[in-house]
Short mmCIF file of N, CA and C in Angstrom, two decimals:
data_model
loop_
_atom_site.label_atom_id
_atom_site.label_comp_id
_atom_site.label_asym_id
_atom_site.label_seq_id
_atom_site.Cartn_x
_atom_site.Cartn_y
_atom_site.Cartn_z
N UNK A 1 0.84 -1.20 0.00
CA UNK A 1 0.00 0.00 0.00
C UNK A 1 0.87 1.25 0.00
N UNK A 2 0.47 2.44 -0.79
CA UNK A 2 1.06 3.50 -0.44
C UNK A 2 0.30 4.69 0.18
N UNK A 3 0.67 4.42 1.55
CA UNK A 3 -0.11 5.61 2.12
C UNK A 3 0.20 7.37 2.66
N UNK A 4 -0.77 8.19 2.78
CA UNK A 4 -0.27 8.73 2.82
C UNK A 4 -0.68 9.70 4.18
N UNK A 5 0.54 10.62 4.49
CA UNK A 5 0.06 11.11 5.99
C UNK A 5 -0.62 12.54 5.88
N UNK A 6 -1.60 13.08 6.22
CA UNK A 6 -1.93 14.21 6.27
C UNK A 6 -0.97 15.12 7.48
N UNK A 7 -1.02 16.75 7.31
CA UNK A 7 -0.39 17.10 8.50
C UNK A 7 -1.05 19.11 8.60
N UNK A 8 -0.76 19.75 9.27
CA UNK A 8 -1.11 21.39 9.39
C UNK A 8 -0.45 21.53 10.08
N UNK A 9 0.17 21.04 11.48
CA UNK A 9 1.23 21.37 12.74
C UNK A 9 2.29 21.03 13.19
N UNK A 10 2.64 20.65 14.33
CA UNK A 10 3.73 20.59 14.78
C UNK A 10 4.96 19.32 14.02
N UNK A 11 3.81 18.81 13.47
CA UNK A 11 4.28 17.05 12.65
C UNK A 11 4.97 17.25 11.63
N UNK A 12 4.79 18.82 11.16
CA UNK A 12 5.64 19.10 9.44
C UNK A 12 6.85 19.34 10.29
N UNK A 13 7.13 20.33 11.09
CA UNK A 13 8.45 20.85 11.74
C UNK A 13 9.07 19.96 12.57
N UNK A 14 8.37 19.07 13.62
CA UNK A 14 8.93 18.19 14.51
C UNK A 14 8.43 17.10 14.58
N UNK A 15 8.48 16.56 13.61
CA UNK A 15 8.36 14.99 13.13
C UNK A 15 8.82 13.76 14.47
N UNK A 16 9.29 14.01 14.78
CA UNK A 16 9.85 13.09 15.94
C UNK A 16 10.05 11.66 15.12
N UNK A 17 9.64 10.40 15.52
CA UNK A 17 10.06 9.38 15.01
C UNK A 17 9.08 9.09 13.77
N UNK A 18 8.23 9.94 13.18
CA UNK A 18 7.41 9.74 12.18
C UNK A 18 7.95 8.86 11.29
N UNK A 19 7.60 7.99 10.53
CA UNK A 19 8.39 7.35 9.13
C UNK A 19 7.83 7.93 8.26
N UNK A 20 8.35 8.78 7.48
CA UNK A 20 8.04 8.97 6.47
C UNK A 20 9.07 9.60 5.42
N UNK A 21 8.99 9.46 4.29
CA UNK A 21 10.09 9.87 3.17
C UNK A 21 10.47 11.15 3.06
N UNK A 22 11.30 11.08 3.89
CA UNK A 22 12.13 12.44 3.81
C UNK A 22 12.37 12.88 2.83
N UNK A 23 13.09 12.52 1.48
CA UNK A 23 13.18 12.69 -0.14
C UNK A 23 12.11 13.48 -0.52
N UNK A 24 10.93 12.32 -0.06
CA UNK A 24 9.39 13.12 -0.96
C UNK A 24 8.54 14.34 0.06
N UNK A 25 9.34 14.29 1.23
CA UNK A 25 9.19 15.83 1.90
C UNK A 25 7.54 15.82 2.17
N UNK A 26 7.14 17.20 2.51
CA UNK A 26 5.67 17.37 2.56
C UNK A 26 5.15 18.10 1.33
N UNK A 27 4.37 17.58 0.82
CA UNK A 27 3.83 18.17 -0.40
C UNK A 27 2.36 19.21 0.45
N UNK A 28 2.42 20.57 -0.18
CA UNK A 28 1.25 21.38 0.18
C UNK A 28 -0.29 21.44 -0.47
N UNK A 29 -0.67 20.07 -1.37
CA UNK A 29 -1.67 20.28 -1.86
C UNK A 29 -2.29 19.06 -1.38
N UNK A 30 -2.65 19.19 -0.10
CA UNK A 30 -3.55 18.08 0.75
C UNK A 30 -4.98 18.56 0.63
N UNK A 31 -5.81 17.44 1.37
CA UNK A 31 -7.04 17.95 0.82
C UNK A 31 -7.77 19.11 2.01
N UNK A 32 -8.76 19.87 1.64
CA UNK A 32 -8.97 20.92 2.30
C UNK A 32 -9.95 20.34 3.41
N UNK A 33 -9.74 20.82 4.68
CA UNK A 33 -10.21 20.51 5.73
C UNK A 33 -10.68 21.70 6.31
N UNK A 34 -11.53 21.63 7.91
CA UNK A 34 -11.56 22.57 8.37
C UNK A 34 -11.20 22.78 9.40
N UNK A 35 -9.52 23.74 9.78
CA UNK A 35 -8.67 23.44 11.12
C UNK A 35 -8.85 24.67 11.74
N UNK A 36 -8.57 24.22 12.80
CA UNK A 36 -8.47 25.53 13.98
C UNK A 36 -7.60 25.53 15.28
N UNK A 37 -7.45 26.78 15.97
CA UNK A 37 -6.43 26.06 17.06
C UNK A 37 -7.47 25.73 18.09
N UNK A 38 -7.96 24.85 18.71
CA UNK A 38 -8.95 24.77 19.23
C UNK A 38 -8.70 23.36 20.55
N UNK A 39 -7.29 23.38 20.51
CA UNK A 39 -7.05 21.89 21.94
C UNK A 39 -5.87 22.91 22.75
N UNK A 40 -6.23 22.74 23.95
CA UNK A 40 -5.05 23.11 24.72
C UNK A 40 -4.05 21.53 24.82
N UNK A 41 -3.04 21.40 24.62
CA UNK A 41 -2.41 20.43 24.63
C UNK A 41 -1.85 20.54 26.21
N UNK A 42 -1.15 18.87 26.57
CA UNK A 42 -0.53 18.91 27.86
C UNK A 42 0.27 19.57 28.48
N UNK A 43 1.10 20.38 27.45
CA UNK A 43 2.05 21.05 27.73
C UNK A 43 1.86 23.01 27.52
N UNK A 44 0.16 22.95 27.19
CA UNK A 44 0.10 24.58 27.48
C UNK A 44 0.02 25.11 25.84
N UNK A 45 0.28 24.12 25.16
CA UNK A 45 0.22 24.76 23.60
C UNK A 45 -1.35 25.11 23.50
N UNK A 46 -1.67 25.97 22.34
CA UNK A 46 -3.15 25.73 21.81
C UNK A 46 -2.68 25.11 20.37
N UNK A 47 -3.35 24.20 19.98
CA UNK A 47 -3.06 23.11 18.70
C UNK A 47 -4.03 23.18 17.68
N UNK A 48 -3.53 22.80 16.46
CA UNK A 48 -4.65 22.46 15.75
C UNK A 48 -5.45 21.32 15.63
N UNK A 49 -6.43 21.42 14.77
CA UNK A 49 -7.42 20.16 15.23
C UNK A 49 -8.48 20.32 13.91
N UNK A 50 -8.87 19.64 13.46
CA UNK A 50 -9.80 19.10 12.26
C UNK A 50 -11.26 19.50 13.32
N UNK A 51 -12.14 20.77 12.85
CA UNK A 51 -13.43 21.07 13.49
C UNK A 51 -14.15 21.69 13.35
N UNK A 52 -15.21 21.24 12.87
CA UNK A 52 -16.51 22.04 12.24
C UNK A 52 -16.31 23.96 12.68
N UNK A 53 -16.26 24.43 13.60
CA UNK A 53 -16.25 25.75 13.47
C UNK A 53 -14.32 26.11 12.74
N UNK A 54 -13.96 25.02 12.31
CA UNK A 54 -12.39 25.19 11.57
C UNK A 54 -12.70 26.16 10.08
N UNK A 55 -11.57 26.64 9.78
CA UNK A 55 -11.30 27.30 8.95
C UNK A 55 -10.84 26.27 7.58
N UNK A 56 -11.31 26.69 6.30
CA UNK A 56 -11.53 25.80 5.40
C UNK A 56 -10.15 26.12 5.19
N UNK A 57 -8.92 24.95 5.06
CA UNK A 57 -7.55 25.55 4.39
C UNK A 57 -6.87 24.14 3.80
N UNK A 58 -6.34 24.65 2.46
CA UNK A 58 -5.34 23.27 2.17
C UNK A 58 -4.75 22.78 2.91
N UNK A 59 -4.69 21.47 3.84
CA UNK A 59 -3.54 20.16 4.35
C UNK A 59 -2.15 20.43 3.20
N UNK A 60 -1.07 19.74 4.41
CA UNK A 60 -0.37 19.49 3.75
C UNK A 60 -0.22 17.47 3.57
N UNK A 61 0.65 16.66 2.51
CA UNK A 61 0.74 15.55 2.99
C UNK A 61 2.15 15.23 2.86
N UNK A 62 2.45 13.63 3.51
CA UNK A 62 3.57 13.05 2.98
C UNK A 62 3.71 11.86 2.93
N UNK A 63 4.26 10.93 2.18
CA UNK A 63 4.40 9.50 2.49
C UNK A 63 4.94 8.61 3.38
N UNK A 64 4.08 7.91 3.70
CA UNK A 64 4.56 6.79 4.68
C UNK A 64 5.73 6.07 4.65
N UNK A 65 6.65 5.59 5.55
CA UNK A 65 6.96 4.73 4.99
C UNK A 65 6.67 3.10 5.01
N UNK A 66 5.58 2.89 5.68
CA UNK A 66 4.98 1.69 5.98
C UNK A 66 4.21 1.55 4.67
N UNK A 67 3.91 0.19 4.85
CA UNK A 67 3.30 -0.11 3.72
C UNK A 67 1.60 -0.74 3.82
N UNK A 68 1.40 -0.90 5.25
CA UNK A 68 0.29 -1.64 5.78
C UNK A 68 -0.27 -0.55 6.73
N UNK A 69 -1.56 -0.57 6.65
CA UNK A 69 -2.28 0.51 7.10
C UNK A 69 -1.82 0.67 8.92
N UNK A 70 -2.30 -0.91 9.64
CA UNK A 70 -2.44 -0.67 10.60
C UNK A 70 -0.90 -0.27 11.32
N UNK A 71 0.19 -0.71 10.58
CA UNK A 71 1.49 -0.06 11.20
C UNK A 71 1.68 1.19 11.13
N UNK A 72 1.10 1.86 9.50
CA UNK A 72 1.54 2.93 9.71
C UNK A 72 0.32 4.22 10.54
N UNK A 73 -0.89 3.58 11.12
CA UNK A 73 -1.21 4.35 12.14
C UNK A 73 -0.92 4.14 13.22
N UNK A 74 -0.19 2.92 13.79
CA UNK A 74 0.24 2.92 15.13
C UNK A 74 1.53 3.85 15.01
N UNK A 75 1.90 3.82 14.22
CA UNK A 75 3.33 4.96 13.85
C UNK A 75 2.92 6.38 14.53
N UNK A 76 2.17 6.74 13.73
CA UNK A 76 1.29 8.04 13.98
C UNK A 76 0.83 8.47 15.60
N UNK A 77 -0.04 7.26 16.02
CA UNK A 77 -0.05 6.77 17.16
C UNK A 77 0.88 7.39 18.21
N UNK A 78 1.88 6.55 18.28
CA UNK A 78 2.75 6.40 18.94
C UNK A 78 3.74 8.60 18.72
N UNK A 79 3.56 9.01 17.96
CA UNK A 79 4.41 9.83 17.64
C UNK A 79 3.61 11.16 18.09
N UNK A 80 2.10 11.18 17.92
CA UNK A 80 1.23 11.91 18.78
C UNK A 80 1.02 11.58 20.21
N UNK A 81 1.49 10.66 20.64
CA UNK A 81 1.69 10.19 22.13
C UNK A 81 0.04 9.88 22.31
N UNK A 82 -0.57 9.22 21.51
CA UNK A 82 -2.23 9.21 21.82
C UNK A 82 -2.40 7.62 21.55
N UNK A 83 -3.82 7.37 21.26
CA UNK A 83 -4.71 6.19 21.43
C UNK A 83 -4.57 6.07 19.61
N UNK A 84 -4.75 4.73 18.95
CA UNK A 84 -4.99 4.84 17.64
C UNK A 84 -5.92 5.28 17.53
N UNK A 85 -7.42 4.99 18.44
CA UNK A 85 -8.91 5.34 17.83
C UNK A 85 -8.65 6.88 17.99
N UNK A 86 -7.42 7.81 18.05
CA UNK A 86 -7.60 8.79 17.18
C UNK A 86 -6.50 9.46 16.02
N UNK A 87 -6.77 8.22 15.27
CA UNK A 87 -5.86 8.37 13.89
C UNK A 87 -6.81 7.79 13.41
N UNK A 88 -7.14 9.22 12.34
CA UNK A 88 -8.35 8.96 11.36
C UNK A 88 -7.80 8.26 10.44
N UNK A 89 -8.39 7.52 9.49
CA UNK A 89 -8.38 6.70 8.08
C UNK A 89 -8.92 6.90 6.77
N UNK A 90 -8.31 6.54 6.00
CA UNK A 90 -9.67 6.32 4.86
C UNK A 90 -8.69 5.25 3.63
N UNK A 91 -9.19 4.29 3.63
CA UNK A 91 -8.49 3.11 2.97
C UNK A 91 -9.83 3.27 1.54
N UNK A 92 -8.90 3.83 0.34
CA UNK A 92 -9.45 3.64 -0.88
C UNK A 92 -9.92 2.30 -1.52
N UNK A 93 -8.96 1.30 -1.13
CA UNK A 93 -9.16 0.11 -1.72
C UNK A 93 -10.25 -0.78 -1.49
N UNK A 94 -11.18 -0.38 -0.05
CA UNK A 94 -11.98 -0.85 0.46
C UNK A 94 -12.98 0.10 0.53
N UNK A 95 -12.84 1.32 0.49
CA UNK A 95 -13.71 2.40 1.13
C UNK A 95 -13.87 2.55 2.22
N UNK A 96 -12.89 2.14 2.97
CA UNK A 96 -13.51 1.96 4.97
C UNK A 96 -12.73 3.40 5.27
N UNK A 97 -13.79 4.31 6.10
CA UNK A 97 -13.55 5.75 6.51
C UNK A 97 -13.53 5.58 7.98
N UNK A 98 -12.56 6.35 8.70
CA UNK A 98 -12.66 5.89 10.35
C UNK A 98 -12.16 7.90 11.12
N UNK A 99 -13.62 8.13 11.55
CA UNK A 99 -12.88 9.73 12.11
C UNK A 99 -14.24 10.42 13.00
N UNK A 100 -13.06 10.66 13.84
CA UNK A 100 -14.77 11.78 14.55
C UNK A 100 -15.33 12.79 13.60
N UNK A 101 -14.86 13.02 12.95
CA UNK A 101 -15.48 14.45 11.76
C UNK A 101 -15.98 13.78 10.64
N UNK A 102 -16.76 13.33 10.66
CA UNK A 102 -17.15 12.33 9.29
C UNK A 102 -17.92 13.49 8.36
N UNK A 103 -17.98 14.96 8.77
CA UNK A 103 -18.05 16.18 7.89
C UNK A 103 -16.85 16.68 6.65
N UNK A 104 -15.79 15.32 6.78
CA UNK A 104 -14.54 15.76 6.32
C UNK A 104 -14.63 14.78 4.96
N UNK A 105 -15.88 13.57 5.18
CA UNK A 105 -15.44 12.36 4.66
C UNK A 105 -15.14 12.55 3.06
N UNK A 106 -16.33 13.88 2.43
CA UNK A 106 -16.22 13.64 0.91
C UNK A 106 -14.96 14.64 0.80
N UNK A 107 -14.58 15.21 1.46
CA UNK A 107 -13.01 16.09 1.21
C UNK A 107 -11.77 14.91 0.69
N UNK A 108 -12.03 13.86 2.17
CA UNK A 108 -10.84 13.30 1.45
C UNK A 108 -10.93 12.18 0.31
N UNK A 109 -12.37 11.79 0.27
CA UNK A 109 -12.66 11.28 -0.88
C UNK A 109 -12.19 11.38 -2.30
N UNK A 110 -12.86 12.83 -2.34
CA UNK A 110 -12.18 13.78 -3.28
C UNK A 110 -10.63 13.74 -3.78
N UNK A 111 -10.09 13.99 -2.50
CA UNK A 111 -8.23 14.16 -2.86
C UNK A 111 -7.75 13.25 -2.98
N UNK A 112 -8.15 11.69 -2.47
CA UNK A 112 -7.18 10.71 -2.25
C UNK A 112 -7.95 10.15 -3.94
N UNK A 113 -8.72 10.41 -4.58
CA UNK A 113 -8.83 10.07 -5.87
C UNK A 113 -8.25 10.33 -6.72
N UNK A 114 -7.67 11.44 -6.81
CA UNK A 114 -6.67 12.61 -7.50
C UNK A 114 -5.44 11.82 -7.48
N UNK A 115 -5.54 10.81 -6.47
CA UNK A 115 -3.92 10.74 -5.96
C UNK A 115 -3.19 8.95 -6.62
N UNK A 116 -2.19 8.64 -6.37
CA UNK A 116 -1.96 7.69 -6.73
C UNK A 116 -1.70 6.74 -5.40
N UNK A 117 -2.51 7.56 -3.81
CA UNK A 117 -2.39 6.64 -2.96
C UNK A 117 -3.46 5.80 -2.22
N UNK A 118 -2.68 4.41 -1.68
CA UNK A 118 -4.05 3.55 -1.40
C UNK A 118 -5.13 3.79 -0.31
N UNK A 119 -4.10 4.61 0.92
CA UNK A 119 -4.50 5.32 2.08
C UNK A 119 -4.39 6.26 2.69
N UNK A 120 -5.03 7.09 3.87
CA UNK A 120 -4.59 8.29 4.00
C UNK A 120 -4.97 8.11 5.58
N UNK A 121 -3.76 9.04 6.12
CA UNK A 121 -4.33 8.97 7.44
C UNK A 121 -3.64 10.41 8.27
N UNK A 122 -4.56 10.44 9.56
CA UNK A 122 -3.89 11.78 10.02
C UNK A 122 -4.75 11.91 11.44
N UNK A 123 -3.95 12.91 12.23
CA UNK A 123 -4.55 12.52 13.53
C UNK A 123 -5.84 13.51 14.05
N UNK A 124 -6.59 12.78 14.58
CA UNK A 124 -7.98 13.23 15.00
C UNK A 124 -8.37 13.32 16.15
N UNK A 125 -7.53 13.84 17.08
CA UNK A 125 -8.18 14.71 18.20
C UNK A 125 -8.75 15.71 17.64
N UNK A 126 -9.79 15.54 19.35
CA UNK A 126 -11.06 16.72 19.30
C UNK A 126 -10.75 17.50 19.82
N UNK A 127 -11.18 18.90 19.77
CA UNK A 127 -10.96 19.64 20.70
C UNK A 127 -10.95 19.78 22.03
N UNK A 128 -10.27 20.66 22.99
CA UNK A 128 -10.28 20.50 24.13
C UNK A 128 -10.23 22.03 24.87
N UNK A 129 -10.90 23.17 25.10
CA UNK A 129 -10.94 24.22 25.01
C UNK A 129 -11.16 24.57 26.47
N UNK A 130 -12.07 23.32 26.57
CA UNK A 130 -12.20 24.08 28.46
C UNK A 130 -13.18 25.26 28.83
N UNK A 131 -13.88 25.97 27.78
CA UNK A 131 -14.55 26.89 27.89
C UNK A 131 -13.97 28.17 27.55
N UNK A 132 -12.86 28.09 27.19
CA UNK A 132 -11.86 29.19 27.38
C UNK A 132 -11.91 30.25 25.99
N UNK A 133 -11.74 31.61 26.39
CA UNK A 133 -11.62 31.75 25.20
C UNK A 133 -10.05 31.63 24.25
N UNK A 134 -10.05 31.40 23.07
CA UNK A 134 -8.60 31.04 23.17
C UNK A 134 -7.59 32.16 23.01
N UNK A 135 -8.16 33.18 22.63
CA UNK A 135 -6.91 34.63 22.42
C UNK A 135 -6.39 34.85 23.92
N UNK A 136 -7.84 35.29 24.74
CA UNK A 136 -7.47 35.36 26.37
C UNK A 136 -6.41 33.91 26.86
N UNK A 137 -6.67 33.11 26.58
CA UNK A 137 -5.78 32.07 27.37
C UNK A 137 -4.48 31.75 26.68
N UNK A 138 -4.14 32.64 24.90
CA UNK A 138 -2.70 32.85 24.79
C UNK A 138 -2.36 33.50 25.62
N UNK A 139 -2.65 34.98 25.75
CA UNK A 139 -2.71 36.40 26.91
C UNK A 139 -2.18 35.62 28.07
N UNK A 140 -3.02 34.69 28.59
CA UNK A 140 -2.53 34.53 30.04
C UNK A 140 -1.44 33.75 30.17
N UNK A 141 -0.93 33.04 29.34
CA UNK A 141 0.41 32.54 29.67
C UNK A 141 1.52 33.21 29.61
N UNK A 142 2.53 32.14 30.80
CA UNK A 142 3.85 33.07 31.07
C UNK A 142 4.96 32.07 30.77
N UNK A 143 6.37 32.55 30.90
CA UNK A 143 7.23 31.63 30.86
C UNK A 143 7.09 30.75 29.66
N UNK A 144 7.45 29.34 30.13
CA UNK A 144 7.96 28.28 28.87
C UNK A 144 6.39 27.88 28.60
N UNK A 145 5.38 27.91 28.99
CA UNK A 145 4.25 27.68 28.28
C UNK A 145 3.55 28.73 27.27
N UNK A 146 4.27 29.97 27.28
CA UNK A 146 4.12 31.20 26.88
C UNK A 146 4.89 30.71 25.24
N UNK A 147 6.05 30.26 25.36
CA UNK A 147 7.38 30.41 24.66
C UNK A 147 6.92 29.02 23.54
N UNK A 148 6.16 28.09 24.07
CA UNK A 148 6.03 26.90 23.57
C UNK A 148 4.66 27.24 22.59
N UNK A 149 3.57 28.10 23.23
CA UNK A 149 2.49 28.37 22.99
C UNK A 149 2.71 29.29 21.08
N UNK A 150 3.83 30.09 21.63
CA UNK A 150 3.91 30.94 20.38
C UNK A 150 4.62 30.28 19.06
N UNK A 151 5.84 29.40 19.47
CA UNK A 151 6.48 28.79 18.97
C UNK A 151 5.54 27.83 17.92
N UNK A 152 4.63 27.11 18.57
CA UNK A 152 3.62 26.45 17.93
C UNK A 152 3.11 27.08 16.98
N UNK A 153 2.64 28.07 17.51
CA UNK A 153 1.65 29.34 15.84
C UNK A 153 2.28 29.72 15.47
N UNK A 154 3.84 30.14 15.48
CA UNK A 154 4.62 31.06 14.09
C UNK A 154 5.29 30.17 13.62
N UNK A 155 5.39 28.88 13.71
CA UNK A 155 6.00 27.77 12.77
C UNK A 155 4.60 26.90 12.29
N UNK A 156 3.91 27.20 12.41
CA UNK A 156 2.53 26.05 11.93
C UNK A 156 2.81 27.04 10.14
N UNK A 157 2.54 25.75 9.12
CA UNK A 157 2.68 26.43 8.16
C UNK A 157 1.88 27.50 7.48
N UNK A 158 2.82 28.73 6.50
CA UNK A 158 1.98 29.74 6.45
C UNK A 158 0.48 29.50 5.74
N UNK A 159 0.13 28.44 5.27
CA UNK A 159 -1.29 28.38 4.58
C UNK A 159 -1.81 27.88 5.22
N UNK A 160 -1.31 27.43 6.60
CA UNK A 160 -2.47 27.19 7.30
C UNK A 160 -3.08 28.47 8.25
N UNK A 161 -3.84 29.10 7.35
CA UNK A 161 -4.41 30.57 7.89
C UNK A 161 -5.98 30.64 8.06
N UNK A 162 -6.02 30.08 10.02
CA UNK A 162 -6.79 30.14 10.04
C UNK A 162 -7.60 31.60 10.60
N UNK A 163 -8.93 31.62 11.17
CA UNK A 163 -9.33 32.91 11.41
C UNK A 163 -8.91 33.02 13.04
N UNK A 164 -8.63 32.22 13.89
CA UNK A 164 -7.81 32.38 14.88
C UNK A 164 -6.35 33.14 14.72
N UNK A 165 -5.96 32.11 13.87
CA UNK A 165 -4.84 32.75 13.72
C UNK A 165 -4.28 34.10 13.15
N UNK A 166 -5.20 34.14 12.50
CA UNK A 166 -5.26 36.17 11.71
C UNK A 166 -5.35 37.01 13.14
N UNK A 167 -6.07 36.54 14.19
CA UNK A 167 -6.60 37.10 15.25
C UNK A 167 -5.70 37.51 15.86
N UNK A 168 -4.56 36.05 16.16
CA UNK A 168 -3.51 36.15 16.79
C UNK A 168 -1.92 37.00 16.41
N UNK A 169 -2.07 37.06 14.78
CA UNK A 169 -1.09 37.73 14.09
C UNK A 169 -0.75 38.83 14.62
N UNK A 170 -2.71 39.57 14.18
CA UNK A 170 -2.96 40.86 14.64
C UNK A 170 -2.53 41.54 16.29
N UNK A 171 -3.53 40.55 17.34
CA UNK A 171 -3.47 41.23 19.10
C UNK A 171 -1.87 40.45 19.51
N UNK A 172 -0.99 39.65 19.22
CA UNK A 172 -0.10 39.06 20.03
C UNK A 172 1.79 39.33 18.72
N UNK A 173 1.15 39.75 17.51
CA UNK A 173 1.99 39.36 16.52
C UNK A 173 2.87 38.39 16.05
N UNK A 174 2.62 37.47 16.57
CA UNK A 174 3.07 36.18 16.16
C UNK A 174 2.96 35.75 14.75
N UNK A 175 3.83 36.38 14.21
CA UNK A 175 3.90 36.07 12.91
C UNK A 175 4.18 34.89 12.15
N UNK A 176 4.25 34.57 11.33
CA UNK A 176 5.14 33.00 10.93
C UNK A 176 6.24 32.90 10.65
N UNK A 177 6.96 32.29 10.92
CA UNK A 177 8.48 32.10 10.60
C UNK A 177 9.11 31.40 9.49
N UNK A 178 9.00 31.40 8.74
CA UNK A 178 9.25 30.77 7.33
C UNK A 178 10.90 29.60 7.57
#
């Protein structure tokens, strides 16, 4: 199988043990989703996340280097430090779709037809907001959760522009870092 990984965050810049083909890099014409920063992560980041009030923006992708579905989402798995049941799917060869956003399903339908790959996968946490609003709860951080927080939004790539993030350009200037 050749599958392939979807990505918008921290996974293009800090891959950690990801497998995937470094050669064939991340290509920027993934299929369009709707992301937002919308999870406070463990460590104080606000993250992106695949979610109906998300901002419609091209994914980026890249290839696996596994060749079998279920390795290369425990890959994923393991590299988001999470559960598989949230590494979404969509296996062409069968049609089997696996994701909390099943609002996404004819998007990747769409792209992975275009494509010459058998699978696609990418990670699907939900949001986690807490009630919060999220500009105020950049605002309130200090120190290395401050430093980690920003670091996250001015390296997330520049097309991934969401309407949070215009927000944040604007009140905090966190620009992107190319």
């Amino acid at each position: 199988m050749k599958i392939a990984i979807l990505g918008w965050g921290s996974l293009i810049w800090q891959p950690k043990d990801l497998a995937f083909n470094k050669n064939f890099g991340w290509k920027p014409d993934g299929p369009i989703l709707p992301i937002e920063f919308a999870r406070i992560s463990n460590d104080g980041r606000l993250t992106l996340v695949i979610t109906e009030k998300g901002t419609e923006v091209t994914t980026l992708y890249t290839l696996s280097n596994y060749h079998d579905l279920d390795e290369a989402i425990l890959n994923l798995a393991v590299r988001e430090g999470s559960d598989k049941s949230y590494i979404g799917y969509y296996d062409k060869n069968n049609a089997t779709f696996f994701s909390t956003n099943l609002n996404i399903k004819s998007n990747i339908e769409k792209w992975i037809e275009q494509t010459d790959f058998d699978a696609v996968i990418w990670t699907d946490l939900p949001e986690k907001l807490e009630s919060k609003d999220p500009l105020e709860y950049l605002k309130s951080l200090t120190g290395n959760k401050s430093a980690l927080a920003e670091e996250y939004i001015r390296r997330t790539p520049i097309q991934i522009k969401t309407a949070l993030r215009t927000k944040i350009e604007e009140e905090l200037n966190w620009k992107p870092i190319e």
